[in-house]
Each structure stands twice: as structure tokens, then as C-alpha cells.
């Protein structure tokens, strides 16, 4: 048997029956997240597993907080900076090379020829949920704090570790859409009923239940790797998604690329063999991650939100925050110099108001490689950019009122309290671009 790879993000234990416990336990962290190191350790572990003599694997968390809360968004931001610093022609290749390992690792795990069960107590979100779906059997604890979810769309991304492919294959296309597009979570009982979980047990019993399944498992294979798997045809999938795509375009004006990219992943991948589907997913992910909208939404809706919530609980929000939000709102309301009758349309187009219909073709807006705010192409878009610039002027005026580390927090407040469109990030994000 080959030597097990050295790991820092995971540790292992072996039972007398020959079951190996792979324990996700990031050092120095209260919550497990998928770092680059963790992803490469799973890849190396799955490669080793294929030639090992263990009877099977139970994956569990070494934290009491959760199974895994998703990606390390700090590293994600660094990766984004690396991608956009490259020549435009090289960005997709760099993005694909950087992010493909997670999907490859999970695929290796489920095809290693050993039964793998996940014992899940607490949240399994994003990459944590994808990790669980890459196992052959999932046991969830029957507690309010346990749930499965893929919230990437809420910060402008898509699940790039197989989530857009395994979730609809497990729970069905219709049931998967709220999870993938709206960040809906499955409670343990909902996951069991939908097919995303195999058993739900009382807290404390999940590991023994997972071990029991491993001991009784025959040659393991995912449903999509079995001879009796039948994929839907291309036309059926396209027709099923058409109404959803039209609704998203009508609601967002084409400004939010993530939900449309998720639909592309499903439409291209669900009728295909799983390996081809995973290849399509990472290609679409690589196109998405090099756009500015995900960066902007991660900044305001994740980093800014985290800081805002932490400071609010400590009663330590910046003193200038309330006046900043009020001035952003006032700037939007008064930005009419030279806009004339075009102002209501420009407000609606940019996403500052939900009133009226979009004065542009949302599908055309969504199809642009360069977003409108980087290259406006009509008088109405120029007018919308003037409104956005007015809010950036507020950020400029408040430059000394917020430390650099507080600006994402201020942008989050502008998004949630002043109606600033999250795909643009916030006034400071606009100012700094």
C-alpha cells in the first residue's frame, strides 16, 4: 500500500474494523472552509485511497461549529486579483487552472473504488455541500443547525466543485433551482425527502451510522456512474429552464451574471456524462470569476456584511455610517444634472429602483463580455453612469471618515440601506475601480 499523504487541514483515525476517518479540522480556525491547501490535500488523499487497503472512509468535521462553511473568500479575492492582473487573453485559462482542482478532487474521491460516507453535524454550505455530495452516502443530524446549501449565487458566483451537476442529479431539476439560484437551504428532513441525504439521525449518532453503512457497502458508485442512469435530453432541459431564464432576466435586467451562468451549467451539463458536465461547469465558472460583478458582490455582501455584523454586535459601527448612507441616498435622488426625462429610465436600468420595466434588452446586457458600467454604449447608459458617479463622489467626500478596512462595511450599508445595486459593489467599490 502506498504511503498516505501528509495533511495539515485534515487528520485521520482508523477504527479496528479498518474504516478510516478523514477529519476536516483546519488548525487555528473555528470554522472549516475550503482553502487551496485543503483542496489539494483531498486530491492527494483521493489518489492514495484508490490503492489503499482501508475498507472505506467516513468524513466528518473536527469542529463543533459546522461541517464546512464553504470557500475561503480571502483566498478567492487573491485569486481574482491574480486573474485580472493577467493579460485578457490568458485570464480564462488561469482561472480554470486555479479553480479546477476542487472539482477534480471530489471526482477522484467518488471514483476511488472505496465506500465514502459523510457524517454531517452542522452546516455544510458551498464547497462543504459539494464535498458531501461527492461522497456516496450522507448522514445528517436531526438538529436545527444542520443544513445543506449552495449559496454561491448570493455573492455573484456559482458552485464550481460540481454543485451545479450533482445537486440536480440528486434532488431533481425543479427542486435544485431554489438551492442553486436563491441560496435556499435544505433542512435534514428536507434533504432526506429530496434525496440529498440518505439518513437523518439524532445528534451523536451520525458517525456510527456512517460507519455501519460503510461496513455493509458493496462496490460503491454514484447514481450518475451506474449503468441504469438515464440523463434527460437536451431539449427537455432547455424547455424546463426557459421560463426561469426569462424570469431572471426580467427581474435583474441582465446585470447579475451568476444565476444565468448557473442555468448555463445545468443546461449544458445535465444531459451530458458527468465528466463532460464537470468540464462545462468549470469552463463557465472561469468565465464568470474574471468578471467584476462577483468581485463587487463578494466585497459588499460577504466581506462587508461580516464586518458590519461583527461591529454592530459590539456596538462599534463607524460613527459616520448613518450620514454616509443618507448622503448616498440623497445623491441618487438628486442626480439629475443633464439627465432630463431620461432619469427614471436610467435609475431603473442601473438597478437603483424596481419601478417600471427595464428600458433595454436584458438578454443583450447579459451577453456583453464587458459590462455596461465599464463601457456604456448608449445615452441611457451614460445617464445611468452619471448617477453611479454621483454616489462615488459621496465616497470620495467620506474618504477620511472610514479606514480602508471599513469601506466594504460602508458599501454593504449602502447596498442594504440605500438601495445601491449589489452588482456594482457600492460607492467605495466604484470609486476604487
CSV table of C-alpha atoms in Angstrom, one decimal:
chain,number,residue,atom,x,y,z
A,1,UNK,CA,0.0,0.0,0.0
A,2,UNK,CA,1.3,3.5,-0.8
A,3,UNK,CA,2.0,6.0,1.9
A,4,UNK,CA,-0.8,8.2,2.9
A,5,UNK,CA,0.0,11.9,2.0
A,6,UNK,CA,0.9,14.3,4.8
A,7,UNK,CA,-2.0,16.6,5.6
A,8,UNK,CA,-2.4,19.7,7.8
A,9,UNK,CA,-6.1,20.7,7.1
A,10,UNK,CA,-7.2,17.1,7.8
A,11,UNK,CA,-6.3,14.4,10.2
A,12,UNK,CA,-7.1,10.7,10.2
A,13,UNK,CA,-8.1,8.0,12.6
A,14,UNK,CA,-8.6,4.3,11.8
A,15,UNK,CA,-11.2,2.0,13.5
A,16,UNK,CA,-10.5,-1.6,14.4
A,17,UNK,CA,-12.8,-2.6,11.5
A,18,UNK,CA,-10.5,-0.9,9.0
A,19,UNK,CA,-12.6,2.2,8.5
A,20,UNK,CA,-10.6,5.4,8.0
A,21,UNK,CA,-12.0,8.6,9.5
A,22,UNK,CA,-11.0,11.7,7.4
A,23,UNK,CA,-11.5,14.6,9.8
A,24,UNK,CA,-11.7,18.1,8.5
A,25,UNK,CA,-10.1,20.2,11.2
A,26,UNK,CA,-8.3,23.3,10.0
A,27,UNK,CA,-5.7,24.4,12.5
A,28,UNK,CA,-6.2,27.8,14.1
A,29,UNK,CA,-9.7,28.2,12.7
A,30,UNK,CA,-13.1,28.0,14.5
A,31,UNK,CA,-14.8,27.0,11.2
A,32,UNK,CA,-13.7,24.8,8.4
A,33,UNK,CA,-13.6,26.4,5.0
A,34,UNK,CA,-12.1,25.2,1.7
A,35,UNK,CA,-8.6,26.7,1.4
A,36,UNK,CA,-6.3,25.9,-1.5
A,37,UNK,CA,-4.3,23.7,0.9
A,38,UNK,CA,-7.5,21.7,1.9
A,39,UNK,CA,-8.4,21.2,-1.8
A,40,UNK,CA,-5.0,19.8,-2.7
A,41,UNK,CA,-5.0,17.6,0.3
A,42,UNK,CA,-8.3,16.0,-0.7
A,43,UNK,CA,-6.9,15.4,-4.2
A,44,UNK,CA,-3.8,13.7,-2.8
A,45,UNK,CA,-5.9,11.7,-0.3
A,46,UNK,CA,-8.3,10.5,-3.1
A,47,UNK,CA,-5.3,9.4,-5.2
A,48,UNK,CA,-3.9,7.5,-2.3
A,49,UNK,CA,-7.3,6.0,-1.4
A,50,UNK,CA,-7.6,4.2,-4.8
A,51,UNK,CA,-4.7,1.9,-3.9
A,52,UNK,CA,-5.2,1.7,-0.1
A,53,UNK,CA,-6.4,-1.3,1.8
A,54,UNK,CA,-8.9,0.5,4.0
A,55,UNK,CA,-12.5,-0.8,4.0
A,56,UNK,CA,-13.9,2.7,3.4
A,57,UNK,CA,-13.9,6.2,4.6
A,58,UNK,CA,-16.1,8.3,7.0
A,59,UNK,CA,-15.7,12.0,6.5
A,60,UNK,CA,-16.5,14.2,9.5
A,61,UNK,CA,-15.7,17.6,11.0
A,62,UNK,CA,-13.3,18.1,13.9
A,63,UNK,CA,-15.1,21.3,14.7
A,64,UNK,CA,-18.2,21.7,16.8
A,65,UNK,CA,-19.3,24.7,14.8
A,66,UNK,CA,-20.1,23.1,11.5
A,67,UNK,CA,-19.1,20.5,8.8
A,68,UNK,CA,-17.8,23.1,6.4
A,69,UNK,CA,-19.0,26.7,5.7
A,70,UNK,CA,-17.7,27.0,2.1
A,71,UNK,CA,-14.8,28.6,0.4
A,72,UNK,CA,-12.1,30.7,1.8
A,73,UNK,CA,-13.2,34.0,0.3
A,74,UNK,CA,-10.0,35.7,1.3
A,75,UNK,CA,-8.1,33.4,-1.0
A,76,UNK,CA,-10.8,33.8,-3.6
A,77,UNK,CA,-10.1,37.6,-3.6
A,78,UNK,CA,-6.4,37.0,-4.0
A,79,UNK,CA,-7.1,34.6,-6.9
A,80,UNK,CA,-9.4,37.3,-8.5
A,81,UNK,CA,-6.6,39.9,-8.3
A,82,UNK,CA,-4.2,37.4,-9.9
A,83,UNK,CA,-6.6,36.7,-12.8
A,84,UNK,CA,-7.4,40.3,-13.6
A,85,UNK,CA,-3.7,41.2,-13.4
A,86,UNK,CA,-3.0,38.8,-16.3
A,87,UNK,CA,-3.4,39.6,-20.0
A,88,UNK,CA,-7.1,39.4,-21.0
A,89,UNK,CA,-6.4,36.5,-23.4
A,90,UNK,CA,-4.9,34.5,-20.5
A,91,UNK,CA,-7.5,35.1,-17.8
A,92,UNK,CA,-9.8,32.2,-18.5
A,93,UNK,CA,-7.0,29.7,-18.7
A,94,UNK,CA,-5.5,31.0,-15.4
A,95,UNK,CA,-8.9,30.9,-13.7
A,96,UNK,CA,-9.6,27.4,-15.0
A,97,UNK,CA,-6.3,26.1,-13.9
A,98,UNK,CA,-6.6,27.7,-10.5
A,99,UNK,CA,-10.1,26.5,-9.7
A,100,UNK,CA,-10.4,23.1,-11.4
A,101,UNK,CA,-8.6,21.2,-8.6
A,102,UNK,CA,-11.7,21.2,-6.3
A,103,UNK,CA,-13.9,19.5,-8.8
A,104,UNK,CA,-11.2,17.1,-9.8
A,105,UNK,CA,-10.6,16.2,-6.1
A,106,UNK,CA,-14.2,15.4,-5.5
A,107,UNK,CA,-14.4,13.4,-8.7
A,108,UNK,CA,-11.4,11.3,-7.7
A,109,UNK,CA,-13.0,10.7,-4.3
A,110,UNK,CA,-16.2,9.3,-5.6
A,111,UNK,CA,-14.4,7.1,-8.2
A,112,UNK,CA,-11.7,5.7,-5.9
A,113,UNK,CA,-13.4,2.4,-5.5
A,114,UNK,CA,-14.0,2.7,-1.8
A,115,UNK,CA,-17.2,3.5,0.0
A,116,UNK,CA,-17.2,7.0,1.3
A,117,UNK,CA,-19.8,8.3,3.8
A,118,UNK,CA,-20.2,11.8,5.2
A,119,UNK,CA,-21.3,12.3,8.8
A,120,UNK,CA,-22.7,15.8,8.9
A,121,UNK,CA,-23.4,17.7,12.0
A,122,UNK,CA,-24.0,21.5,11.5
A,123,UNK,CA,-23.9,23.5,8.3
A,124,UNK,CA,-22.5,22.1,5.0
A,125,UNK,CA,-22.6,25.0,2.7
A,126,UNK,CA,-20.9,25.8,-0.7
A,127,UNK,CA,-17.8,23.7,-1.0
A,128,UNK,CA,-18.9,21.8,2.1
A,129,UNK,CA,-22.1,20.8,0.5
A,130,UNK,CA,-20.2,19.8,-2.7
A,131,UNK,CA,-17.8,17.8,-0.6
A,132,UNK,CA,-20.7,15.9,0.9
A,133,UNK,CA,-22.3,15.3,-2.5
A,134,UNK,CA,-19.0,13.8,-3.6
A,135,UNK,CA,-19.5,11.1,-1.0
A,136,UNK,CA,-21.6,8.0,-1.7
A,137,UNK,CA,-23.7,8.3,1.4
A,138,UNK,CA,-24.7,11.2,3.6
A,139,UNK,CA,-25.9,11.1,7.2
A,140,UNK,CA,-27.2,14.3,8.7
A,141,UNK,CA,-28.0,15.1,12.3
A,142,UNK,CA,-31.6,16.0,13.1
A,143,UNK,CA,-30.8,19.5,14.6
A,144,UNK,CA,-31.9,23.0,13.5
A,145,UNK,CA,-28.3,23.9,12.9
A,146,UNK,CA,-27.7,21.2,10.3
A,147,UNK,CA,-28.4,22.1,6.7
A,148,UNK,CA,-27.2,21.7,3.2
A,149,UNK,CA,-26.9,24.6,0.8
A,150,UNK,CA,-25.1,26.2,-2.2
A,151,UNK,CA,-25.2,30.0,-1.5
A,152,UNK,CA,-22.6,31.0,-4.1
A,153,UNK,CA,-25.1,32.9,-6.3
A,154,UNK,CA,-25.8,35.3,-3.4
A,155,UNK,CA,-22.2,36.6,-3.8
A,156,UNK,CA,-22.2,36.6,-7.6
A,157,UNK,CA,-20.6,33.1,-8.1
A,158,UNK,CA,-21.6,29.6,-9.0
A,159,UNK,CA,-20.7,26.3,-7.2
A,160,UNK,CA,-17.6,25.3,-9.1
A,161,UNK,CA,-16.9,22.0,-7.4
A,162,UNK,CA,-19.7,20.0,-9.1
A,163,UNK,CA,-22.6,21.6,-7.3
A,164,UNK,CA,-24.5,22.6,-10.4
A,165,UNK,CA,-24.3,19.0,-11.6
A,166,UNK,CA,-24.6,16.8,-8.5
A,167,UNK,CA,-27.5,18.7,-6.9
A,168,UNK,CA,-30.0,18.4,-9.8
A,169,UNK,CA,-28.9,14.8,-10.3
A,170,UNK,CA,-29.7,14.0,-6.6
A,171,UNK,CA,-32.8,16.0,-6.0
A,172,UNK,CA,-34.2,16.7,-9.5
A,173,UNK,CA,-34.0,19.8,-11.6
A,174,UNK,CA,-37.0,21.6,-10.2
A,175,UNK,CA,-36.1,21.1,-6.6
A,176,UNK,CA,-32.5,22.1,-7.3
A,177,UNK,CA,-33.2,25.6,-8.7
A,178,UNK,CA,-34.1,27.4,-5.5
A,179,UNK,CA,-30.9,25.9,-3.9
A,180,UNK,CA,-28.7,26.9,-6.8
A,181,UNK,CA,-30.3,30.3,-7.7
A,182,UNK,CA,-31.6,31.7,-4.4
A,183,UNK,CA,-29.4,30.1,-1.8
A,184,UNK,CA,-32.2,28.1,-0.3
A,185,UNK,CA,-31.0,25.6,2.4
A,186,UNK,CA,-32.3,22.1,2.9
A,187,UNK,CA,-33.0,21.1,6.5
A,188,UNK,CA,-32.1,17.5,7.4
A,189,UNK,CA,-35.7,16.2,6.8
A,190,UNK,CA,-36.0,18.2,3.5
A,191,UNK,CA,-32.6,16.8,2.4
A,192,UNK,CA,-33.8,13.3,3.2
A,193,UNK,CA,-37.1,13.7,1.3
A,194,UNK,CA,-35.4,15.3,-1.7
A,195,UNK,CA,-32.7,12.7,-2.0
A,196,UNK,CA,-29.7,14.8,-0.9
A,197,UNK,CA,-29.4,12.9,2.4
A,198,UNK,CA,-29.6,9.1,2.9
A,199,UNK,CA,-30.3,9.1,6.7
A,200,UNK,CA,-31.2,11.6,9.4
A,201,UNK,CA,-30.3,10.6,13.0
A,202,UNK,CA,-30.1,12.1,16.4
A,203,UNK,CA,-27.0,14.2,17.1
A,204,UNK,CA,-24.2,12.0,18.3
A,205,UNK,CA,-25.3,9.0,16.2
A,206,UNK,CA,-24.1,10.2,12.8
A,207,UNK,CA,-20.6,8.7,12.9
A,208,UNK,CA,-21.8,5.2,13.9
A,209,UNK,CA,-24.5,5.3,11.3
A,210,UNK,CA,-22.0,6.3,8.6
A,211,UNK,CA,-19.6,3.5,9.8
A,212,UNK,CA,-22.4,1.0,9.6
A,213,UNK,CA,-23.2,1.9,6.1
A,214,UNK,CA,-19.5,1.6,5.0
A,215,UNK,CA,-19.2,-1.8,6.6
A,216,UNK,CA,-22.2,-3.0,4.6
A,217,UNK,CA,-21.4,-1.3,1.3
A,218,UNK,CA,-20.6,-3.2,-1.8
A,219,UNK,CA,-18.7,-1.7,-4.7
A,220,UNK,CA,-19.6,2.0,-4.4
A,221,UNK,CA,-20.8,4.1,-7.3
A,222,UNK,CA,-22.7,7.3,-7.5
A,223,UNK,CA,-26.1,7.2,-9.2
A,224,UNK,CA,-24.7,9.0,-12.3
A,225,UNK,CA,-21.9,6.4,-12.6
A,226,UNK,CA,-24.3,3.4,-12.7
A,227,UNK,CA,-25.3,1.6,-15.9
A,228,UNK,CA,-29.0,2.4,-15.2
A,229,UNK,CA,-28.5,6.2,-15.1
A,230,UNK,CA,-30.6,8.0,-17.6
A,231,UNK,CA,-29.9,11.6,-18.3
A,232,UNK,CA,-32.7,13.9,-19.6
A,233,UNK,CA,-32.4,15.0,-23.3
A,234,UNK,CA,-31.1,18.4,-24.2
A,235,UNK,CA,-34.4,19.8,-25.4
A,236,UNK,CA,-36.3,18.8,-22.3
A,237,UNK,CA,-33.7,20.5,-20.1
A,238,UNK,CA,-33.7,23.7,-22.2
A,239,UNK,CA,-37.5,23.9,-22.2
A,240,UNK,CA,-37.6,23.3,-18.4
A,241,UNK,CA,-35.2,26.2,-17.8
A,242,UNK,CA,-36.6,28.6,-20.4
A,243,UNK,CA,-39.2,30.2,-18.1
A,244,UNK,CA,-36.7,30.5,-15.3
A,245,UNK,CA,-34.2,32.2,-17.5
A,246,UNK,CA,-36.8,34.7,-18.8
A,247,UNK,CA,-37.9,35.5,-15.2
A,248,UNK,CA,-34.3,36.1,-14.0
A,249,UNK,CA,-33.6,38.4,-17.0
A,250,UNK,CA,-36.8,40.4,-16.3
A,251,UNK,CA,-36.1,40.7,-12.6
A,252,UNK,CA,-32.4,41.7,-12.9
A,253,UNK,CA,-32.1,43.5,-16.2
A,254,UNK,CA,-29.2,41.1,-17.1
A,255,UNK,CA,-26.9,42.7,-14.6
A,256,UNK,CA,-26.3,39.6,-12.5
A,257,UNK,CA,-24.4,37.0,-14.4
A,258,UNK,CA,-24.2,34.3,-11.8
A,259,UNK,CA,-27.8,32.9,-11.9
A,260,UNK,CA,-27.6,32.9,-15.7
A,261,UNK,CA,-24.3,31.1,-15.6
A,262,UNK,CA,-25.8,28.5,-13.3
A,263,UNK,CA,-28.6,27.9,-15.7
A,264,UNK,CA,-25.9,27.5,-18.5
A,265,UNK,CA,-24.2,24.9,-16.3
A,266,UNK,CA,-27.3,22.9,-15.9
A,267,UNK,CA,-28.5,23.2,-19.5
A,268,UNK,CA,-25.1,22.1,-20.9
A,269,UNK,CA,-24.3,19.6,-18.1
A,270,UNK,CA,-27.4,17.8,-17.0
A,271,UNK,CA,-27.9,15.9,-20.4
A,272,UNK,CA,-24.2,15.0,-20.5
A,273,UNK,CA,-22.0,12.4,-18.9
A,274,UNK,CA,-20.8,13.6,-15.5
A,275,UNK,CA,-17.1,14.2,-16.6
A,276,UNK,CA,-18.2,16.3,-19.5
A,277,UNK,CA,-20.7,18.1,-17.3
A,278,UNK,CA,-18.0,19.0,-14.7
A,279,UNK,CA,-15.8,20.2,-17.5
A,280,UNK,CA,-18.5,22.5,-18.7
A,281,UNK,CA,-19.1,23.8,-15.2
A,282,UNK,CA,-15.5,24.8,-14.6
A,283,UNK,CA,-15.3,26.5,-18.0
A,284,UNK,CA,-18.4,28.6,-17.2
A,285,UNK,CA,-17.0,29.3,-13.7
A,286,UNK,CA,-13.7,30.5,-15.2
A,287,UNK,CA,-15.7,32.9,-17.5
A,288,UNK,CA,-17.7,34.2,-14.5
A,289,UNK,CA,-14.9,34.7,-12.0
A,290,UNK,CA,-13.0,37.1,-14.2
A,291,UNK,CA,-15.9,39.5,-14.4
A,292,UNK,CA,-16.1,42.4,-12.0
A,293,UNK,CA,-19.6,41.6,-10.6
A,294,UNK,CA,-18.6,38.7,-8.4
A,295,UNK,CA,-15.7,40.7,-7.0
A,296,UNK,CA,-18.1,43.6,-6.2
A,297,UNK,CA,-20.7,41.3,-4.6
A,298,UNK,CA,-18.1,39.4,-2.5
A,299,UNK,CA,-16.8,42.7,-1.3
A,300,UNK,CA,-20.1,44.1,-0.1
A,301,UNK,CA,-22.4,41.1,0.5
A,302,UNK,CA,-19.8,38.9,2.2
A,303,UNK,CA,-16.8,40.8,3.5
A,304,UNK,CA,-18.7,43.9,4.2
A,305,UNK,CA,-21.6,42.0,5.8
A,306,UNK,CA,-19.3,40.0,8.1
A,307,UNK,CA,-17.6,43.2,9.3
A,308,UNK,CA,-20.9,45.1,9.7
A,309,UNK,CA,-22.4,42.3,11.7
A,310,UNK,CA,-19.4,42.0,13.9
A,311,UNK,CA,-19.2,45.7,14.6
A,312,UNK,CA,-22.9,46.0,15.1
A,313,UNK,CA,-22.9,43.3,17.8
A,314,UNK,CA,-20.0,45.1,19.5
A,315,UNK,CA,-21.9,48.4,19.2
A,316,UNK,CA,-18.9,49.7,17.3
A,317,UNK,CA,-20.1,50.7,13.9
A,318,UNK,CA,-18.3,53.7,12.4
A,319,UNK,CA,-19.8,57.0,13.5
A,320,UNK,CA,-20.1,58.4,10.0
A,321,UNK,CA,-22.0,55.4,8.7
A,322,UNK,CA,-25.6,56.7,9.1
A,323,UNK,CA,-24.7,60.1,7.4
A,324,UNK,CA,-22.9,58.3,4.6
A,325,UNK,CA,-25.9,56.1,3.8
A,326,UNK,CA,-28.2,59.2,3.9
A,327,UNK,CA,-25.9,61.1,1.6
A,328,UNK,CA,-25.7,58.2,-0.9
A,329,UNK,CA,-29.5,58.1,-0.9
A,330,UNK,CA,-29.6,61.8,-1.4
A,331,UNK,CA,-27.1,61.7,-4.2
A,332,UNK,CA,-29.2,59.1,-6.1
A,333,UNK,CA,-32.3,61.1,-5.6
A,334,UNK,CA,-30.8,64.4,-6.8
A,335,UNK,CA,-28.5,63.2,-9.6
A,336,UNK,CA,-30.4,64.8,-12.5
A,337,UNK,CA,-28.0,67.2,-14.0
A,338,UNK,CA,-28.3,66.9,-17.7
A,339,UNK,CA,-30.4,63.7,-17.5
A,340,UNK,CA,-33.9,65.3,-18.0
A,341,UNK,CA,-36.6,62.8,-18.9
A,342,UNK,CA,-34.1,60.0,-19.1
A,343,UNK,CA,-33.5,60.0,-15.3
A,344,UNK,CA,-36.3,57.5,-14.4
A,345,UNK,CA,-35.2,55.1,-17.1
A,346,UNK,CA,-31.5,55.5,-16.1
A,347,UNK,CA,-32.4,54.7,-12.4
A,348,UNK,CA,-34.3,51.6,-13.4
A,349,UNK,CA,-31.7,50.5,-15.8
A,350,UNK,CA,-28.9,50.7,-13.3
A,351,UNK,CA,-30.9,48.9,-10.6
A,352,UNK,CA,-31.5,51.8,-8.2
A,353,UNK,CA,-35.3,51.3,-8.4
A,354,UNK,CA,-37.6,48.4,-9.2
A,355,UNK,CA,-40.3,50.6,-10.6
A,356,UNK,CA,-41.2,50.2,-14.3
A,357,UNK,CA,-39.8,47.9,-16.9
A,358,UNK,CA,-36.2,47.8,-18.0
A,359,UNK,CA,-35.5,50.3,-20.8
A,360,UNK,CA,-33.1,47.9,-22.5
A,361,UNK,CA,-32.9,44.3,-23.7
A,362,UNK,CA,-31.8,42.3,-20.6
A,363,UNK,CA,-30.5,39.4,-22.7
A,364,UNK,CA,-28.3,41.8,-24.7
A,365,UNK,CA,-27.0,43.4,-21.5
A,366,UNK,CA,-26.3,39.9,-20.0
A,367,UNK,CA,-24.5,38.8,-23.2
A,368,UNK,CA,-21.9,41.5,-23.2
A,369,UNK,CA,-18.3,40.4,-22.4
A,370,UNK,CA,-17.6,43.9,-21.0
A,371,UNK,CA,-20.3,45.1,-18.5
A,372,UNK,CA,-22.1,48.3,-19.3
A,373,UNK,CA,-20.6,50.3,-16.4
A,374,UNK,CA,-17.1,49.7,-17.9
A,375,UNK,CA,-18.1,50.5,-21.4
A,376,UNK,CA,-21.5,52.3,-21.7
A,377,UNK,CA,-23.0,52.0,-25.2
A,378,UNK,CA,-26.0,54.3,-25.3
A,379,UNK,CA,-27.1,57.7,-23.9
A,380,UNK,CA,-29.3,56.0,-21.4
A,381,UNK,CA,-26.3,54.0,-20.1
A,382,UNK,CA,-24.2,57.2,-20.0
A,383,UNK,CA,-27.0,58.7,-17.9
A,384,UNK,CA,-27.0,55.7,-15.5
A,385,UNK,CA,-23.2,56.0,-15.2
A,386,UNK,CA,-23.7,59.7,-14.1
A,387,UNK,CA,-25.9,58.5,-11.2
A,388,UNK,CA,-23.4,55.9,-10.2
A,389,UNK,CA,-20.6,58.5,-10.4
A,390,UNK,CA,-22.6,60.8,-8.0
A,391,UNK,CA,-22.5,58.1,-5.4
A,392,UNK,CA,-18.8,57.7,-5.9
A,393,UNK,CA,-18.5,61.4,-5.3
A,394,UNK,CA,-20.0,60.8,-1.8
A,395,UNK,CA,-17.5,58.1,-1.2
A,396,UNK,CA,-14.7,60.5,-2.2
A,397,UNK,CA,-16.0,63.0,0.3
A,398,UNK,CA,-16.1,60.4,3.1
A,399,UNK,CA,-12.7,59.1,2.3
A,400,UNK,CA,-11.2,60.3,5.6
A,401,UNK,CA,-14.2,59.2,7.6
A,402,UNK,CA,-13.6,55.5,7.0
A,403,UNK,CA,-10.4,53.4,7.4
A,404,UNK,CA,-9.6,51.4,4.3
A,405,UNK,CA,-10.7,48.3,6.2
A,406,UNK,CA,-14.1,49.9,6.9
A,407,UNK,CA,-15.0,50.7,3.3
A,408,UNK,CA,-16.5,47.3,2.4
A,409,UNK,CA,-18.7,47.7,5.5
A,410,UNK,CA,-19.8,51.1,4.3
A,411,UNK,CA,-20.6,49.6,0.9
A,412,UNK,CA,-22.7,46.9,2.5
A,413,UNK,CA,-24.7,49.5,4.3
A,414,UNK,CA,-25.2,51.4,1.1
A,415,UNK,CA,-26.5,48.3,-0.7
A,416,UNK,CA,-28.8,47.2,2.1
A,417,UNK,CA,-30.0,50.6,3.4
A,418,UNK,CA,-29.7,53.0,0.4
A,419,UNK,CA,-30.7,50.7,-2.4
A,420,UNK,CA,-27.3,50.6,-4.1
A,421,UNK,CA,-27.2,47.8,-6.7
A,422,UNK,CA,-25.0,45.0,-5.3
A,423,UNK,CA,-23.5,44.0,-8.7
A,424,UNK,CA,-21.8,47.4,-8.6
A,425,UNK,CA,-20.4,46.7,-5.2
A,426,UNK,CA,-21.0,50.1,-3.5
A,427,UNK,CA,-19.9,53.7,-3.7
A,428,UNK,CA,-16.4,53.0,-2.5
A,429,UNK,CA,-16.1,50.0,-4.9
A,430,UNK,CA,-17.0,52.3,-7.8
A,431,UNK,CA,-14.6,54.9,-6.6
A,432,UNK,CA,-11.7,52.5,-6.3
A,433,UNK,CA,-12.2,50.9,-9.7
